[in-house]
Amino acid sequence: MFQVLPQPIEDILRVLEYWDHILAGFLTTMELYGGAIVMGFFLGLLLALLRQYGGFIISRIATGYIEFIRGTPLLAQLFFIYFLPYSMNAILEAQGLFPIPIGKWSFQTDIIILDRIITYTIFDHRMLVGLLTLALNSAAYQAEYIRGAIKSVGTGQLLAAQSLGMSRLASIRHVVLPQALRRVIPAWSNEAAYLPKYTVVVFFIGVVDLFGKAHFIVANIFRTLTTYCIIALIFLALITIISKVLDFVHKRTSIPGL
Amino acid sequence: MLRIVDGWKSYGDLQVLKGVSFEVGEQEVKVIFGPSGSGKSTLLRCINMLDPLDKGEVHLREQNLMAPGINLNAIRARIGMVFQHFNLFAHLKAIDNVSIGLRQVKKLPKEEARAKALEMLNRVKMAEWVDHYPAQLSGGQQQRVGIARALSMEPDVILFDEPTSALDPELIGEVLQVMLDIAKSGTTMIVVTHEMGFARAVASEMLFLDNGVIVERGTPQHFFVSPKSERVKQFLKQLDILYGSHKELLKRSNEEESK
């Protein structure tokens, strides 16, 4: 019976035998993605506001940060943040000071599904570095999307709010941002669709995300093409869902008549 | 009540206002007109401190608005502004456009703010449209909401910055009618406009601004009957060609044809 199955299907089933690993990798990828996009959003919002309204010095600092992040490779940023504590420890120890306890915090949990025990690392120093890097990186890109939306709202709205006696801050909060955040969704969905794929860089510092698990499966059963195709399909499905959800949100929040 | 003394304002090398002084009394309607680029809009923005003067003084009810440390937000709440392009808050319904100032600045409770906003929309004959968003309204309707928004704060004075010049000719009438009603109810107004019919009906004094200085001032009667300076005569003639009877325009085109 199984003899007649064509080779690709057999390969797929062979890879899917590792569904518990794929699931754990997927959860890690989602954790990195979710954490980075949310932290990146709030930091990006802050950066956009500082760049747009911060005045001469502060707006330049925000611009400098954004340009620096956008102008250097993500992988370099990841390595920088990953190795920085090690370098600092060398200095701290030389000075006789207490070193940063790298690798001391790690929270793992066992999830049992269908008799398989999945050991899932919720958090360790590698995840922290990955999350931080992706959030700091994404913030710079998100800041530019948000700033573009803020600019497109126009100064007339701000002037009108201020002419009523609202403070600048209240005007931005109640008049500019509600419009800018609606307008930013289509452009911002770019970042939402890019970021899941960028999370794979954490593979380089040893976080076992979806991509890391793919590597592991390949090392075990040597079904290279099939494994990576399945991983790619998971990303494709994820990003399609994200796009659809954002389209829906955009439609639901659109301003009648516009 | 409102006094501006020797106001100077420049943007970079461009000197926009060059020593403008005038005074507006209680319940007075002042009309400012003049060619584009003469500094009319800048003057209004300097009065409500959206863009303060470089030099000079603005006094509102004997309070010096240029004094350091003054709370500009509180001052702006007392000076209403109606914009050429309406500047309604696009994400808010008509009613919320009017009540936002009452809620955020005057800190009125929700129901009270809504009742007051309804009253104001009623005053500008927009009561039927309270739940419409700005993009669902015509220009004339938007501008009437803009006027209601300014009125809602019960300001000491309302500044109108060419309130009808972005409107289709057919919609100008409804806005002017609302402005006339407001003027007659005793609101102090400074109106930048080229609507000479409106000026004739309610202006107590008209100022002709050109190149950052007040070239000539007087009653509407003075301007329409015996303007002094050549610049004013020329400007009024242009307005007459465009907005007055079409006789002058016809005469000109006939002249062109016969050449």
XYZ file of C-alpha atoms in Angstrom, chain A:
258
model
C 0.000 0.000 0.000
C 2.615 2.540 1.104
C 4.863 1.372 -1.713
C 2.647 3.067 -4.295
C 2.813 6.470 -2.608
C 4.986 8.775 -4.677
C 8.234 9.839 -3.096
C 7.314 13.520 -2.373
C 4.295 12.590 -0.266
C 6.332 10.101 1.671
C 8.908 12.829 2.272
C 6.264 15.233 3.443
C 4.860 12.703 5.892
C 8.359 11.984 7.106
C 8.957 15.673 7.824
C 5.530 16.116 9.388
C 6.448 13.384 11.853
C 8.381 16.221 13.494
C 5.250 18.328 13.936
C 6.019 18.836 17.623
C 9.324 20.474 16.727
C 7.718 22.522 13.981
C 5.065 23.680 16.456
C 7.671 24.681 19.042
C 9.610 26.578 16.370
C 6.470 28.262 15.189
C 5.643 29.406 18.719
C 9.146 30.840 19.100
C 8.864 32.664 15.787
C 5.458 34.033 16.775
C 6.764 35.125 20.154
C 9.626 37.008 18.517
C 7.338 38.479 15.878
C 4.554 39.481 18.251
C 6.928 40.947 20.803
C 9.002 42.837 18.241
C 6.069 44.269 16.306
C 4.299 45.497 19.459
C 7.394 46.938 21.157
C 8.545 48.287 17.794
C 5.208 49.978 17.308
C 5.255 51.887 20.569
C 8.922 52.811 20.236
C 8.324 53.698 16.571
C 5.364 55.875 17.495
C 7.514 57.690 20.029
C 10.338 58.121 17.493
C 7.929 59.412 14.847
C 6.454 61.970 17.257
C 9.897 63.079 18.425
C 11.122 63.405 14.852
C 8.038 65.310 13.752
C 7.402 67.516 16.781
C 10.564 67.257 18.879
C 12.125 70.548 17.894
C 15.585 71.120 16.511
C 17.748 68.926 18.745
C 15.415 66.066 19.696
C 14.134 65.560 16.159
C 17.730 65.273 14.976
C 18.498 62.651 17.592
C 15.434 60.648 16.513
C 16.416 61.045 12.855
C 19.948 59.908 13.663
C 18.670 56.773 15.370
C 16.313 55.947 12.498
C 18.971 56.481 9.846
C 21.571 54.498 11.793
C 19.254 51.502 12.193
C 18.075 51.613 8.611
C 21.595 52.029 7.334
C 23.238 49.070 9.077
C 22.595 45.328 8.594
C 20.129 43.677 10.925
C 22.551 40.822 11.453
C 25.275 43.247 12.548
C 22.870 44.831 15.019
C 21.978 41.385 16.334
C 25.623 40.417 16.851
C 26.417 43.757 18.421
C 23.688 43.393 21.037
C 24.499 39.708 21.538
C 28.222 40.187 22.145
C 28.046 43.513 23.949
C 27.395 41.972 27.433
C 30.316 39.561 26.964
C 32.670 42.413 26.134
C 31.329 44.418 29.034
C 31.871 41.499 31.378
C 35.524 41.367 30.401
C 35.839 45.001 31.453
C 33.696 44.592 34.560
C 35.670 41.599 35.743
C 38.981 43.356 35.128
C 37.724 46.160 37.366
C 36.679 43.640 39.981
C 33.008 44.444 39.489
C 30.059 42.086 39.387
C 29.605 40.734 35.847
C 26.303 40.578 33.969
C 24.885 37.097 34.630
C 24.478 36.059 30.998
C 22.523 32.870 30.535
C 21.314 32.797 34.129
C 17.692 33.495 33.314
C 15.860 30.879 31.369
C 12.230 29.870 31.602
C 11.240 26.642 29.989
C 7.992 24.797 30.065
C 6.847 21.379 28.923
C 3.741 21.320 26.794
C 2.176 17.898 26.309
C 0.102 17.475 23.149
C -0.923 14.043 21.840
C 1.671 12.184 23.947
C 4.497 14.363 22.670
C 6.372 16.434 25.196
C 7.365 19.753 23.729
C 10.019 21.559 25.699
C 9.428 25.183 24.932
C 11.852 27.919 25.912
C 9.642 30.868 26.765
C 12.538 33.102 27.521
C 16.309 33.044 27.817
C 19.123 35.493 27.141
C 19.211 34.599 23.436
C 15.484 35.247 23.082
C 15.938 38.529 24.939
C 18.687 39.637 22.556
C 16.603 38.560 19.565
C 13.484 40.338 20.782
C 15.373 43.489 21.659
C 17.220 43.651 18.343
C 14.108 43.007 16.262
C 12.096 45.547 18.265
C 14.788 48.248 18.046
C 15.183 47.548 14.331
C 11.488 47.424 13.526
C 10.887 50.623 15.491
C 13.024 52.617 13.047
C 11.048 51.375 10.046
C 7.697 51.725 11.772
C 8.641 55.252 12.842
C 9.029 56.267 9.216
C 5.679 54.772 8.220
C 3.980 56.523 11.121
C 5.719 59.816 10.437
C 4.581 59.671 6.818
C 1.013 59.189 8.002
C 1.317 62.044 10.495
C 2.581 64.346 7.751
C -0.252 63.320 5.451
C -2.812 64.436 8.047
C -1.600 67.977 7.409
C -0.903 70.937 9.642
C -4.392 72.385 9.175
C -5.830 69.831 11.593
C -3.275 70.705 14.250
C -3.854 74.442 13.762
C -7.608 73.993 14.049
C -7.265 72.010 17.273
C -4.887 74.570 18.736
C -7.183 77.408 17.692
C -9.807 75.879 20.003
C -7.380 76.181 22.882
C -6.231 72.584 22.949
C -2.595 72.135 23.938
C -0.183 70.843 21.335
C -0.019 67.482 23.066
C -3.814 67.166 23.339
C -4.163 68.210 19.696
C -1.724 65.516 18.600
C -3.380 62.908 20.791
C -7.012 63.642 19.986
C -6.840 64.974 16.437
C -3.632 64.017 14.617
C -2.972 60.498 15.899
C -6.493 59.076 15.455
C -6.247 60.033 11.796
C -2.590 59.115 11.304
C -2.996 55.644 12.815
C -5.903 54.934 10.487
C -3.922 56.110 7.503
C -0.777 54.207 8.411
C -2.330 50.728 8.187
C -1.747 50.026 4.441
C 1.901 51.146 4.560
C 2.466 49.622 7.978
C 1.226 46.240 6.729
C 4.528 46.145 4.813
C 6.421 45.996 8.078
C 3.937 43.513 9.519
C 4.583 41.256 6.520
C 8.368 41.705 6.478
C 9.074 41.152 10.130
C 8.110 37.434 10.437
C 10.729 36.660 7.800
C 13.365 38.848 9.416
C 12.987 36.964 12.701
C 14.976 34.078 11.185
C 18.223 35.988 11.804
C 18.024 34.857 15.442
C 19.128 31.450 14.142
C 22.643 32.917 14.116
C 22.709 33.420 17.883
C 21.254 30.004 18.585
C 17.569 30.684 19.084
C 15.732 27.648 17.774
C 12.870 29.257 15.905
C 10.977 27.788 12.963
C 14.078 28.090 10.814
C 16.271 26.577 13.520
C 13.889 23.638 13.790
C 14.022 23.175 10.021
C 17.784 22.915 10.323
C 17.348 20.356 13.079
C 14.896 18.257 11.047
C 17.157 18.337 8.000
C 20.083 17.205 10.130
C 18.006 14.259 11.311
C 16.314 12.997 8.177
C 18.074 14.733 5.270
C 14.860 15.795 3.508
C 16.240 19.261 2.714
C 13.929 20.509 -0.024
C 10.745 19.145 1.514
C 11.556 20.541 4.938
C 12.311 24.053 3.747
C 9.278 24.023 1.440
C 7.034 23.190 4.374
C 8.618 25.939 6.459
C 8.147 28.379 3.568
C 4.485 27.406 3.278
C 3.979 28.071 6.983
C 5.432 31.576 6.521
C 3.269 32.102 3.453
C 0.121 31.091 5.335
C 1.036 33.274 8.306
C 1.678 36.352 6.205
C -1.463 35.847 4.139
C -3.480 35.793 7.348
C -1.713 38.923 8.646
C -2.473 40.764 5.388
C -6.123 39.753 5.450
C -6.526 40.779 9.068
C -4.953 44.181 8.396
C -7.159 44.701 5.332
C -10.144 43.982 7.521
C -8.958 46.357 10.252
C -8.304 49.044 7.641
C -11.821 48.734 6.264
C -13.415 48.655 9.688
C -11.609 51.754 10.905
C -11.931 53.816 7.736
C -13.606 57.213 8.057
C -16.999 57.355 6.302
C -16.983 59.498 3.187
C -13.215 59.483 2.751
